[in-house]
Amino acid sequence: KKTPPEARRNQSRAVIVGHISPSVGSFRHTQLWKTEYIQRYYEIVGQFNDVVMGQLFGHIHTDEFRLVDGADKRGMNDVVGNGGGGIVAVDTPILLGPSVTPLHGNDPSFRIVKYGHIISNGGSGDTQPSHNATIPSNRDGYYRLLDYDSYRCDIRDGNAS
């Protein structure tokens, strides 16, 4: 709670990294956090949409992402009850990273996330990635997760040869 305001004052950006995401699991379709913690998490992240540029989590062993839109609460009904009430819109997706271990029948996988500085062009709404060798001031634009690449090793094909 203390770090986001400091980041905003310093015109910095933040990436939230955790193990278990504040969402519904892919296999059992049950919420992974207690309702009050999910609501509080999204409240804090929603207040700092200008600071949080990414949310990276794991745990579910698959390569997935989640979008949280406060206006469209479908899919959050099971998480918070009452039609998803209390969920705040969040600008950044939650990226759920795959697993390196084939423990649950999945192929070993990993993801490389790319982020960069986006330069605003005079308020026109157009933006372009900055490829400067030095980190530019956040005052000249903003930082965002730009893309990611996922890689996996097909164990079945690899063991067949």
mmCIF file of C-alpha atoms in Angstrom:
data_model
loop_
_atom_site.group_PDB
_atom_site.id
_atom_site.type_symbol
_atom_site.label_atom_id
_atom_site.label_comp_id
_atom_site.label_asym_id
_atom_site.label_seq_id
_atom_site.Cartn_x
_atom_site.Cartn_y
_atom_site.Cartn_z
ATOM 1 C CA LYS A 1 0.000 0.000 0.000
ATOM 2 C CA LYS A 2 2.963 2.280 0.643
ATOM 3 C CA THR A 3 4.891 1.587 -2.585
ATOM 4 C CA PRO A 4 2.311 2.652 -5.257
ATOM 5 C CA PRO A 5 1.987 6.244 -3.952
ATOM 6 C CA GLU A 6 5.787 6.526 -3.819
ATOM 7 C CA ALA A 7 6.045 5.220 -7.374
ATOM 8 C CA ARG A 8 3.451 7.759 -8.527
ATOM 9 C CA ARG A 9 5.304 10.631 -6.826
ATOM 10 C CA ASN A 10 8.569 9.504 -8.462
ATOM 11 C CA GLN A 11 6.820 9.069 -11.833
ATOM 12 C CA SER A 12 7.870 5.410 -11.789
ATOM 13 C CA ARG A 13 6.112 2.294 -12.994
ATOM 14 C CA ALA A 14 5.623 -1.037 -11.230
ATOM 15 C CA VAL A 15 5.144 -4.681 -12.164
ATOM 16 C CA ILE A 16 3.299 -6.838 -9.643
ATOM 17 C CA VAL A 17 4.772 -10.338 -9.455
ATOM 18 C CA GLY A 18 3.190 -13.106 -7.413
ATOM 19 C CA HIS A 19 2.634 -16.816 -7.261
ATOM 20 C CA ILE A 20 -1.146 -17.263 -6.979
ATOM 21 C CA SER A 21 -3.283 -14.803 -8.955
ATOM 22 C CA PRO A 22 -6.433 -13.079 -7.697
ATOM 23 C CA SER A 23 -8.643 -14.997 -10.094
ATOM 24 C CA VAL A 24 -10.488 -18.234 -10.743
ATOM 25 C CA GLY A 25 -8.439 -21.390 -11.326
ATOM 26 C CA SER A 26 -8.521 -23.043 -14.733
ATOM 27 C CA PHE A 27 -8.994 -26.614 -13.564
ATOM 28 C CA ARG A 28 -11.338 -26.589 -10.584
ATOM 29 C CA HIS A 29 -12.975 -23.252 -11.535
ATOM 30 C CA THR A 30 -12.796 -22.027 -7.956
ATOM 31 C CA GLN A 31 -11.496 -18.709 -6.717
ATOM 32 C CA LEU A 32 -7.866 -18.792 -5.666
ATOM 33 C CA TRP A 33 -8.069 -15.947 -3.095
ATOM 34 C CA LYS A 34 -10.652 -15.093 -0.446
ATOM 35 C CA THR A 35 -13.308 -12.693 -1.736
ATOM 36 C CA GLU A 36 -12.336 -9.794 0.525
ATOM 37 C CA TYR A 37 -8.688 -10.052 -0.594
ATOM 38 C CA ILE A 38 -9.626 -10.103 -4.278
ATOM 39 C CA GLN A 39 -11.794 -7.021 -3.842
ATOM 40 C CA ARG A 40 -9.086 -5.160 -1.923
ATOM 41 C CA TYR A 41 -6.389 -6.149 -4.438
ATOM 42 C CA TYR A 42 -8.387 -4.835 -7.411
ATOM 43 C CA GLU A 43 -9.296 -1.691 -5.476
ATOM 44 C CA ILE A 44 -5.608 -0.916 -4.891
ATOM 45 C CA VAL A 45 -4.491 -1.831 -8.421
ATOM 46 C CA GLY A 46 -7.405 0.113 -9.933
ATOM 47 C CA GLN A 47 -6.399 3.220 -7.973
ATOM 48 C CA PHE A 48 -2.906 2.950 -9.445
ATOM 49 C CA ASN A 49 -3.634 2.096 -13.099
ATOM 50 C CA ASP A 50 -1.163 4.838 -14.026
ATOM 51 C CA VAL A 51 1.605 3.117 -12.027
ATOM 52 C CA VAL A 52 0.996 -0.628 -12.524
ATOM 53 C CA MET A 53 2.189 -1.683 -15.971
ATOM 54 C CA GLY A 54 1.895 -5.421 -15.480
ATOM 55 C CA GLN A 55 0.697 -8.249 -13.277
ATOM 56 C CA LEU A 56 2.636 -11.511 -13.545
ATOM 57 C CA PHE A 57 1.518 -14.651 -11.719
ATOM 58 C CA GLY A 58 1.987 -18.418 -11.964
ATOM 59 C CA HIS A 59 0.619 -21.391 -10.028
ATOM 60 C CA ILE A 60 -1.862 -22.778 -12.561
ATOM 61 C CA HIS A 61 0.798 -24.416 -14.807
ATOM 62 C CA THR A 62 -0.730 -23.094 -18.040
ATOM 63 C CA ASP A 63 -0.039 -20.124 -20.310
ATOM 64 C CA GLU A 64 -3.079 -17.865 -19.844
ATOM 65 C CA PHE A 65 -4.139 -14.302 -19.175
ATOM 66 C CA ARG A 66 -7.027 -12.615 -17.421
ATOM 67 C CA LEU A 67 -8.709 -9.278 -18.128
ATOM 68 C CA VAL A 68 -10.541 -7.399 -15.386
ATOM 69 C CA ASP A 69 -13.068 -4.812 -16.519
ATOM 70 C CA GLY A 70 -15.143 -3.201 -13.795
ATOM 71 C CA ALA A 71 -17.938 -2.491 -16.286
ATOM 72 C CA ASP A 72 -18.227 -6.106 -17.448
ATOM 73 C CA LYS A 73 -18.379 -8.274 -14.362
ATOM 74 C CA ARG A 74 -19.415 -11.509 -16.083
ATOM 75 C CA GLY A 75 -17.062 -14.278 -15.059
ATOM 76 C CA MET A 76 -16.417 -12.601 -11.709
ATOM 77 C CA ASN A 77 -19.806 -13.613 -10.270
ATOM 78 C CA ASP A 78 -18.401 -16.755 -8.706
ATOM 79 C CA VAL A 79 -15.469 -14.820 -7.293
ATOM 80 C CA VAL A 80 -17.197 -11.981 -5.503
ATOM 81 C CA GLY A 81 -20.886 -12.897 -5.654
ATOM 82 C CA ASN A 82 -23.674 -10.403 -6.265
ATOM 83 C CA GLY A 83 -22.878 -9.937 -9.952
ATOM 84 C CA GLY A 84 -19.227 -9.111 -9.399
ATOM 85 C CA GLY A 85 -19.981 -6.040 -7.276
ATOM 86 C CA GLY A 86 -16.982 -4.233 -5.902
ATOM 87 C CA ILE A 87 -14.561 -5.060 -8.721
ATOM 88 C CA VAL A 88 -12.683 -2.027 -9.990
ATOM 89 C CA ALA A 89 -11.593 -1.809 -13.642
ATOM 90 C CA VAL A 90 -7.890 -2.591 -14.085
ATOM 91 C CA ASP A 91 -5.978 -1.417 -17.179
ATOM 92 C CA THR A 92 -3.330 -4.149 -17.227
ATOM 93 C CA PRO A 93 -3.996 -7.821 -17.925
ATOM 94 C CA ILE A 94 -2.967 -10.514 -15.494
ATOM 95 C CA LEU A 95 -0.459 -12.779 -17.248
ATOM 96 C CA LEU A 96 -0.445 -16.309 -15.849
ATOM 97 C CA GLY A 97 2.864 -17.958 -16.605
ATOM 98 C CA PRO A 98 3.224 -21.574 -17.618
ATOM 99 C CA SER A 99 5.193 -24.145 -15.642
ATOM 100 C CA VAL A 100 8.673 -25.481 -16.341
ATOM 101 C CA THR A 101 7.729 -28.800 -14.711
ATOM 102 C CA PRO A 102 5.505 -31.380 -16.455
ATOM 103 C CA LEU A 103 4.064 -32.327 -13.052
ATOM 104 C CA HIS A 104 0.406 -31.966 -14.085
ATOM 105 C CA GLY A 105 0.690 -33.374 -17.622
ATOM 106 C CA ASN A 106 1.640 -30.085 -19.263
ATOM 107 C CA ASP A 107 4.673 -29.510 -21.457
ATOM 108 C CA PRO A 108 7.548 -27.574 -19.833
ATOM 109 C CA SER A 109 7.116 -23.927 -20.847
ATOM 110 C CA PHE A 110 8.294 -20.427 -20.108
ATOM 111 C CA ARG A 111 7.482 -16.883 -21.172
ATOM 112 C CA ILE A 112 9.657 -13.889 -21.997
ATOM 113 C CA VAL A 113 7.870 -10.603 -21.310
ATOM 114 C CA LYS A 114 8.936 -7.491 -23.225
ATOM 115 C CA TYR A 115 8.337 -4.033 -21.861
ATOM 116 C CA GLY A 116 9.384 -0.619 -23.024
ATOM 117 C CA HIS A 117 8.958 3.104 -22.959
ATOM 118 C CA ILE A 118 6.124 4.527 -25.032
ATOM 119 C CA ILE A 119 6.566 8.069 -26.326
ATOM 120 C CA SER A 120 3.450 10.214 -26.579
ATOM 121 C CA ASN A 121 3.283 12.346 -29.713
ATOM 122 C CA GLY A 122 2.049 15.742 -28.601
ATOM 123 C CA GLY A 123 -1.298 14.626 -27.228
ATOM 124 C CA SER A 124 -2.507 13.283 -30.590
ATOM 125 C CA GLY A 125 -3.138 9.878 -29.063
ATOM 126 C CA ASP A 126 -0.512 8.281 -31.296
ATOM 127 C CA THR A 127 2.292 6.454 -29.532
ATOM 128 C CA GLN A 128 5.437 4.658 -30.558
ATOM 129 C CA PRO A 129 7.916 2.425 -28.707
ATOM 130 C CA SER A 130 11.182 4.053 -27.712
ATOM 131 C CA HIS A 131 14.345 2.087 -28.485
ATOM 132 C CA ASN A 132 16.761 4.366 -26.647
ATOM 133 C CA ALA A 133 19.793 2.725 -25.074
ATOM 134 C CA THR A 134 19.233 4.759 -21.913
ATOM 135 C CA ILE A 135 16.073 4.770 -19.860
ATOM 136 C CA PRO A 136 14.217 7.986 -20.728
ATOM 137 C CA SER A 137 12.335 10.042 -18.198
ATOM 138 C CA ASN A 138 8.811 8.820 -17.573
ATOM 139 C CA ARG A 139 7.724 12.453 -18.126
ATOM 140 C CA ASP A 140 8.348 11.947 -21.867
ATOM 141 C CA GLY A 141 5.849 9.096 -22.129
ATOM 142 C CA TYR A 142 5.071 5.993 -20.140
ATOM 143 C CA TYR A 143 6.181 2.380 -19.691
ATOM 144 C CA ARG A 144 4.044 -0.581 -20.755
ATOM 145 C CA LEU A 145 4.286 -4.306 -21.257
ATOM 146 C CA LEU A 146 4.558 -4.463 -25.027
ATOM 147 C CA ASP A 147 4.468 -8.135 -25.864
ATOM 148 C CA TYR A 148 5.467 -11.572 -24.729
ATOM 149 C CA ASP A 149 6.686 -14.799 -26.297
ATOM 150 C CA SER A 150 5.868 -18.217 -24.893
ATOM 151 C CA TYR A 151 8.070 -21.245 -25.477
ATOM 152 C CA ARG A 152 7.311 -24.881 -24.779
ATOM 153 C CA CYS A 153 9.003 -28.222 -25.136
ATOM 154 C CA ASP A 154 6.752 -30.933 -26.560
ATOM 155 C CA ILE A 155 7.830 -33.835 -24.371
ATOM 156 C CA ARG A 156 5.789 -36.432 -26.254
ATOM 157 C CA ASP A 157 7.394 -35.593 -29.634
ATOM 158 C CA GLY A 158 10.845 -35.280 -28.045
ATOM 159 C CA ASN A 159 10.608 -38.692 -26.395
ATOM 160 C CA ALA A 160 9.208 -40.342 -29.534
ATOM 161 C CA SER A 161 12.445 -39.989 -31.494
#
